[in-house]
Amino acid sequence: MLWPTLFSFLLTWAGVVCGISVQSTGSSYVVNTGSSYNFIVTISSSTCDITSLKFYGNEYQYQKTGSHIASGLGSGTSVTYSTSPSGDTVIFACSQSSSSFDLTHYMVFRDGAANIWMGTSINKEPSIGELRYIFRLTGLTSAYPYGDVSNTAGGSAIEGSDVFNVNGQTRSKFYSSERFMDEKVYCATDSGASVHACFVRPNHQATEKSSGGPFFRDISLNWGGDYHSVTYYMNSGHVPTESYRTGFHGPYVFSMSRSGIPSASSIDVSFFESLNLRNYVPVNGNRGYVKGTATGVSSNFPIVVHWYNSGYQFWTYASSSGAFTSPPMPAGSYTMKLYQDEFLAATQTVSVSAGSTATANIAANVPALTQSRNTIFRLGDYDGQPTGFLNAANQLRMHPSDSRMSNWSPGTVSSTATSSWPMAIFKSVNNGQKITFSLSNSISSSATLRIATTLSFGGGRPQAHVNSYACSAPAAPTKIDSRGVTRGAYRGFGEIYECTVPAGTLVAGSNTVTIDVISGSSGDQFLSPSVVFDAIELFY
């Protein structure tokens, strides 16, 4: 009689959880979530690569290379799956311990959903020096939200292997980035936007183990001709400003939809509390909050409060009145920072206890925001960004050499013409830019020239001349070993330089401030040492 043998074979071949089936083919696991979208995912049982991704009967996975952590965990990866106590969830755990990796990557599937909930638990940083998950998808040539800026198909490389000229426009995968605190969802889509394949950050947990703070940005999307890279970066060496963190990164979610762009707030991750995943810190009973009021910053700008220590990072927007409440944070001591948009306004510490809410008000205390002074002129606002300066509106989405950029060398700019002053000075491109202004009377006291910057490249820092007076050459800033402006980045350590201008230097009539970028390093054109400006102010 064959029935017992056949029944035993079927049990071995398929594990069924509610509407979810997990079939083993020997070399792979095939997960069918039972979704009305017909969402079927094939996972290699030896590498954890996703080798097939079907949605509504169409194959979207690039067949020559899988989707995976980094460039793949490699052979010898332990790939197992289990079911949740609730019975509607399948959890895949992919563990690799080698010279390259010491991590467990989780992929979670739920009954009826066209999503893959992910979490990546690391004990050390991968040897490649960055942590990402990359999908390689076909048939989806368009991008949301920034369109063709990261479409490099058919282009010619103009810088390294990641900036291209495509039909007269510069494009790069780096131009798809958004600030972590604002980036909730980004997608590869088809030309008619009928299918979306998206990474979604449902809440604070998606970035609490990342590095770089609320304003960090990284590669999201890149259509290169063969496939669309949809990448979730947890950390990288792309303009890094702090050390990497280990532990549980996530949950973050890959979602496919035929009903528009998924909403981050609509995706539930609360069930992770009961999954007992390695290094995951539950919210319930294990975390506390900080609430308070931020003062001394302008409500004309976003007000941001940021907490971090060696293990975690968190942030929130305060209300226009300055009121804020943090996300739920594991117990511990945190550095707490206040920003006027991205301009650092104050720093203090706060302790968080599990199950309780600490009160910690914070007030701006940096001179640029609190100092009483007579301003002669100011170009730009203290907002930690080059907003308002020449070419700043384009810089995030194109290379500085792009024909759509304005001339980087206006030469002489009026002290009232912020939009004419270049957002960056490059040592080999537009050094020696000038600001002119007129005074009715000479200034009998000493004055201060303050140059607030957002990013330095190649050791670049500003040295100014005020009329005939030469400001001292500043010391080299902390080095960030990464291209910046050419990759659509503007944020580094935000150095502020001040020069005391002797009494009698500022005269009645015409006056000129000349700013050069100095550095012991050199480079060609837009890869020469540079600084990005936040604000330039002369006052007494």
GROMACS .gro file of C-alpha atoms in nm, residues 73-347:
model
  275
   73LEU     CA    1   2.708   3.484   0.249
   74GLY     CA    2   2.859   3.202   0.047
   75SER     CA    3   2.855   2.826   0.069
   76GLY     CA    4   2.845   2.669   0.411
   77THR     CA    5   2.575   2.906   0.532
   78SER     CA    6   2.337   2.735   0.772
   79VAL     CA    7   1.984   2.785   0.639
   80THR     CA    8   1.697   2.670   0.860
   81TYR     CA    9   1.336   2.765   0.912
   82SER     CA   10   1.079   2.741   1.187
   83THR     CA   11   0.723   2.851   1.254
   84SER     CA   12   0.605   3.103   1.509
   85PRO     CA   13   0.389   3.006   1.808
   86SER     CA   14   0.098   3.189   1.644
   87GLY     CA   15   0.119   2.950   1.348
   88ASP     CA   16   0.093   3.211   1.073
   89THR     CA   17   0.459   3.304   1.037
   90VAL     CA   18   0.764   3.130   0.889
   91ILE     CA   19   1.109   3.242   1.006
   92PHE     CA   20   1.420   3.164   0.803
   93ALA     CA   21   1.753   3.195   0.984
   94CYS     CA   22   2.070   3.211   0.775
   95SER     CA   23   2.386   3.191   0.987
   96GLN     CA   24   2.742   3.231   0.867
   97SER     CA   25   3.056   3.233   1.078
   98SER     CA   26   3.372   3.284   0.876
   99SER     CA   27   3.656   3.529   0.825
  100SER     CA   28   3.410   3.746   0.630
  101PHE     CA   29   3.093   3.721   0.840
  102ASP     CA   30   2.970   3.649   1.191
  103LEU     CA   31   2.598   3.702   1.158
  104THR     CA   32   2.249   3.559   1.136
  105HIS     CA   33   2.018   3.703   0.874
  106TYR     CA   34   1.644   3.650   0.924
  107MET     CA   35   1.374   3.648   0.658
  108VAL     CA   36   1.020   3.630   0.789
  109PHE     CA   37   0.713   3.546   0.584
  110ARG     CA   38   0.351   3.582   0.698
  111ASP     CA   39   0.036   3.419   0.576
  112GLY     CA   40  -0.120   3.609   0.285
  113ALA     CA   41   0.142   3.886   0.270
  114ALA     CA   42   0.365   3.985  -0.022
  115ASN     CA   43   0.634   4.102   0.218
  116ILE     CA   44   0.965   3.975   0.351
  117TRP     CA   45   1.033   4.106   0.699
  118MET     CA   46   1.409   4.111   0.757
  119GLY     CA   47   1.649   4.143   1.046
  120THR     CA   48   2.027   4.110   1.045
  121SER     CA   49   2.204   4.024   1.369
  122ILE     CA   50   2.580   4.078   1.355
  123ASN     CA   51   2.853   4.007   1.610
  124LYS     CA   52   3.115   4.188   1.402
  125GLU     CA   53   3.120   4.409   1.096
  126PRO     CA   54   3.153   4.213   0.770
  127SER     CA   55   3.512   4.215   0.644
  128ILE     CA   56   3.408   4.412   0.335
  129GLY     CA   57   3.346   4.709   0.566
  130GLU     CA   58   2.975   4.766   0.508
  131LEU     CA   59   2.644   4.598   0.584
  132ARG     CA   60   2.367   4.589   0.325
  133TYR     CA   61   2.097   4.370   0.173
  134ILE     CA   62   2.064   4.397  -0.205
  135PHE     CA   63   1.782   4.278  -0.430
  136ARG     CA   64   1.859   4.242  -0.800
  137LEU     CA   65   1.532   4.278  -0.986
  138THR     CA   66   1.437   4.267  -1.353
  139GLY     CA   67   1.142   4.421  -1.534
  140LEU     CA   68   1.134   4.723  -1.301
  141THR     CA   69   1.329   5.000  -1.471
  142SER     CA   70   1.186   5.307  -1.297
  143ALA     CA   71   1.248   5.439  -0.948
  144TYR     CA   72   1.050   5.605  -0.668
  145PRO     CA   73   1.083   5.871  -0.541
  146TYR     CA   74   1.362   6.037  -0.744
  147GLY     CA   75   1.318   5.885  -1.088
  148ASP     CA   76   1.603   5.866  -1.336
  149VAL     CA   77   1.876   6.020  -1.119
  150SER     CA   78   2.003   5.667  -1.043
  151ASN     CA   79   1.936   5.518  -1.387
  152THR     CA   80   2.286   5.463  -1.522
  153ALA     CA   81   2.197   5.221  -1.805
  154GLY     CA   82   2.394   5.292  -2.121
  155GLY     CA   83   2.604   5.560  -1.957
  156SER     CA   84   2.974   5.635  -1.971
  157ALA     CA   85   3.168   5.648  -1.644
  158ILE     CA   86   3.299   5.994  -1.561
  159GLU     CA   87   3.416   5.932  -1.202
  160GLY     CA   88   3.528   5.597  -1.066
  161SER     CA   89   3.281   5.324  -1.150
  162ASP     CA   90   2.977   5.484  -0.993
  163VAL     CA   91   2.911   5.823  -1.161
  164PHE     CA   92   2.798   5.821  -1.524
  165ASN     CA   93   2.700   6.051  -1.807
  166VAL     CA   94   2.374   5.934  -1.964
  167ASN     CA   95   2.256   6.135  -2.262
  168GLY     CA   96   2.414   6.452  -2.130
  169GLN     CA   97   2.301   6.409  -1.769
  170THR     CA   98   2.513   6.287  -1.479
  171ARG     CA   99   2.367   5.999  -1.282
  172SER     CA  100   2.470   5.774  -0.996
  173LYS     CA  101   2.331   5.523  -0.751
  174PHE     CA  102   2.437   5.772  -0.483
  175TYR     CA  103   2.187   6.026  -0.615
  176SER     CA  104   1.898   5.805  -0.498
  177SER     CA  105   1.971   5.874  -0.131
  178GLU     CA  106   1.755   6.038   0.134
  179ARG     CA  107   1.820   6.127   0.498
  180PHE     CA  108   1.762   5.820   0.715
  181MET     CA  109   1.515   6.003   0.935
  182ASP     CA  110   1.300   6.093   0.633
  183GLU     CA  111   1.341   5.783   0.419
  184LYS     CA  112   1.041   5.561   0.493
  185VAL     CA  113   0.997   5.383   0.159
  186TYR     CA  114   1.172   5.362  -0.179
  187CYS     CA  115   1.088   5.139  -0.472
  188ALA     CA  116   1.179   4.996  -0.806
  189THR     CA  117   0.876   5.008  -1.030
  190ASP     CA  118   0.775   4.945  -1.390
  191SER     CA  119   0.724   5.223  -1.643
  192GLY     CA  120   0.352   5.236  -1.571
  193ALA     CA  121   0.399   5.222  -1.192
  194SER     CA  122   0.168   4.921  -1.171
  195VAL     CA  123   0.413   4.707  -0.971
  196HIS     CA  124   0.625   4.835  -0.685
  197ALA     CA  125   0.911   4.647  -0.517
  198CYS     CA  126   1.007   4.848  -0.212
  199PHE     CA  127   1.219   4.862   0.098
  200VAL     CA  128   1.024   5.001   0.391
  201ARG     CA  129   1.137   5.131   0.729
  202PRO     CA  130   0.832   5.077   0.950
  203ASN     CA  131   0.970   5.247   1.263
  204HIS     CA  132   1.279   5.347   1.462
  205GLN     CA  133   1.401   4.987   1.494
  206ALA     CA  134   1.496   4.981   1.126
  207THR     CA  135   1.783   5.227   1.187
  208GLU     CA  136   1.856   5.204   1.560
  209LYS     CA  137   2.168   4.991   1.498
  210SER     CA  138   2.285   5.183   1.191
  211SER     CA  139   2.554   5.451   1.206
  212GLY     CA  140   2.572   5.816   1.111
  213GLY     CA  141   2.273   5.967   1.288
  214PRO     CA  142   1.946   6.108   1.156
  215PHE     CA  143   2.096   6.289   0.856
  216PHE     CA  144   2.304   6.004   0.718
  217ARG     CA  145   2.214   5.898   0.367
  218ASP     CA  146   2.318   5.607   0.147
  219ILE     CA  147   2.253   5.426  -0.181
  220SER     CA  148   1.894   5.313  -0.228
  221LEU     CA  149   1.832   5.236  -0.597
  222ASN     CA  150   2.021   5.182  -0.921
  223TRP     CA  151   1.895   5.061  -1.259
  224GLY     CA  152   2.210   4.961  -1.443
  225GLY     CA  153   2.061   4.795  -1.751
  226ASP     CA  154   2.062   4.430  -1.648
  227TYR     CA  155   1.878   4.464  -1.319
  228HIS     CA  156   1.755   4.715  -1.064
  229SER     CA  157   1.956   4.717  -0.741
  230VAL     CA  158   1.720   4.781  -0.450
  231THR     CA  159   1.957   4.812  -0.158
  232TYR     CA  160   1.906   4.842   0.215
  233TYR     CA  161   2.217   4.988   0.375
  234MET     CA  162   2.263   4.943   0.748
  235ASN     CA  163   2.607   5.101   0.749
  236SER     CA  164   2.885   5.183   0.504
  237GLY     CA  165   3.198   5.386   0.446
  238HIS     CA  166   3.007   5.642   0.240
  239VAL     CA  167   3.093   5.965   0.428
  240PRO     CA  168   3.098   5.791   0.769
  241THR     CA  169   3.097   6.003   1.085
  242GLU     CA  170   3.087   5.741   1.360
  243SER     CA  171   3.180   5.380   1.436
  244TYR     CA  172   2.963   5.087   1.329
  245ARG     CA  173   2.728   4.912   1.569
  246THR     CA  174   2.677   4.542   1.620
  247GLY     CA  175   2.358   4.366   1.728
  248PHE     CA  176   2.019   4.327   1.565
  249HIS     CA  177   1.953   4.553   1.266
  250GLY     CA  178   1.582   4.573   1.195
  251PRO     CA  179   1.314   4.481   1.136
  252TYR     CA  180   1.316   4.628   0.786
  253VAL     CA  181   1.077   4.511   0.518
  254PHE     CA  182   1.081   4.427   0.149
  255SER     CA  183   0.730   4.469   0.008
  256MET     CA  184   0.575   4.409  -0.334
  257SER     CA  185   0.251   4.576  -0.434
  258ARG     CA  186   0.012   4.628  -0.723
  259SER     CA  187  -0.193   4.880  -0.530
  260GLY     CA  188   0.050   5.168  -0.506
  261ILE     CA  189   0.337   5.253  -0.277
  262PRO     CA  190   0.318   5.075   0.060
  263SER     CA  191   0.288   5.293   0.368
  264ALA     CA  192   0.550   5.242   0.638
  265SER     CA  193   0.292   5.294   0.913
  266SER     CA  194   0.069   5.021   0.769
  267ILE     CA  195   0.329   4.745   0.809
  268ASP     CA  196   0.314   4.567   1.143
  269VAL     CA  197   0.639   4.463   1.310
  270SER     CA  198   0.506   4.412   1.663
  271PHE     CA  199   0.502   4.034   1.620
  272PHE     CA  200   0.883   4.037   1.626
  273GLU     CA  201   0.846   4.070   2.004
  274SER     CA  202   0.758   3.699   2.027
  275LEU     CA  203   1.001   3.553   1.772
  276ASN     CA  204   1.304   3.517   2.005
  277LEU     CA  205   1.555   3.627   1.742
  278ARG     CA  206   1.923   3.659   1.828
  279ASN     CA  207   2.016   3.999   1.980
  280TYR     CA  208   1.667   4.140   1.925
  281VAL     CA  209   1.571   4.371   2.214
  282PRO     CA  210   1.191   4.371   2.266
  283VAL     CA  211   1.013   4.698   2.319
  284ASN     CA  212   0.776   4.580   2.590
  285GLY     CA  213   0.936   4.598   2.934
  286ASN     CA  214   1.289   4.649   2.802
  287ARG     CA  215   1.290   5.012   2.698
  288GLY     CA  216   1.221   5.358   2.829
  289TYR     CA  217   1.149   5.705   2.693
  290VAL     CA  218   1.277   6.061   2.713
  291LYS     CA  219   1.042   6.355   2.689
  292GLY     CA  220   1.100   6.726   2.719
  293THR     CA  221   1.107   7.062   2.547
  294ALA     CA  222   1.370   7.201   2.312
  295THR     CA  223   1.431   7.577   2.326
  296GLY     CA  224   1.661   7.832   2.170
  297VAL     CA  225   1.614   7.712   1.813
  298SER     CA  226   1.393   7.869   1.550
  299SER     CA  227   1.055   7.716   1.471
  300ASN     CA  228   1.116   7.828   1.113
  301PHE     CA  229   1.333   7.517   1.082
  302PRO     CA  230   1.268   7.154   1.166
  303ILE     CA  231   1.368   7.084   1.527
  304VAL     CA  232   1.546   6.751   1.565
  305VAL     CA  233   1.647   6.568   1.884
  306HIS     CA  234   1.899   6.285   1.858
  307TRP     CA  235   2.013   6.025   2.111
  308TYR     CA  236   2.301   5.782   2.072
  309ASN     CA  237   2.561   5.568   2.244
  310SER     CA  238   2.792   5.293   2.125
  311GLY     CA  239   2.503   5.050   2.096
  312TYR     CA  240   2.209   5.250   1.957
  313GLN     CA  241   2.089   5.564   1.783
  314PHE     CA  242   1.746   5.729   1.788
  315TRP     CA  243   1.586   6.057   1.684
  316THR     CA  244   1.261   6.243   1.657
  317TYR     CA  245   1.120   6.569   1.528
  318ALA     CA  246   1.003   6.807   1.800
  319SER     CA  247   0.684   7.006   1.756
  320SER     CA  248   0.694   7.372   1.657
  321SER     CA  249   0.676   7.453   2.030
  322GLY     CA  250   0.975   7.227   2.095
  323ALA     CA  251   0.790   6.941   2.268
  324PHE     CA  252   0.927   6.594   2.199
  325THR     CA  253   0.908   6.232   2.309
  326SER     CA  254   1.176   5.984   2.207
  327PRO     CA  255   1.118   5.643   2.052
  328PRO     CA  256   1.141   5.354   2.301
  329MET     CA  257   1.513   5.315   2.385
  330PRO     CA  258   1.699   5.037   2.568
  331ALA     CA  259   1.818   5.132   2.917
  332GLY     CA  260   2.150   5.313   2.935
  333SER     CA  261   2.325   5.647   2.915
  334TYR     CA  262   2.289   5.844   2.592
  335THR     CA  263   2.440   6.153   2.438
  336MET     CA  264   2.150   6.383   2.352
  337LYS     CA  265   2.179   6.643   2.077
  338LEU     CA  266   1.955   6.923   1.958
  339TYR     CA  267   1.962   7.045   1.598
  340GLN     CA  268   1.816   7.344   1.419
  341ASP     CA  269   1.743   7.136   1.111
  342GLU     CA  270   2.093   6.983   1.079
  343PHE     CA  271   2.287   7.253   1.267
  344LEU     CA  272   2.410   7.132   1.605
  345ALA     CA  273   2.259   7.356   1.873
  346ALA     CA  274   2.329   7.173   2.202
  347THR     CA  275   2.473   6.854   2.349
   0.00000   0.00000   0.00000
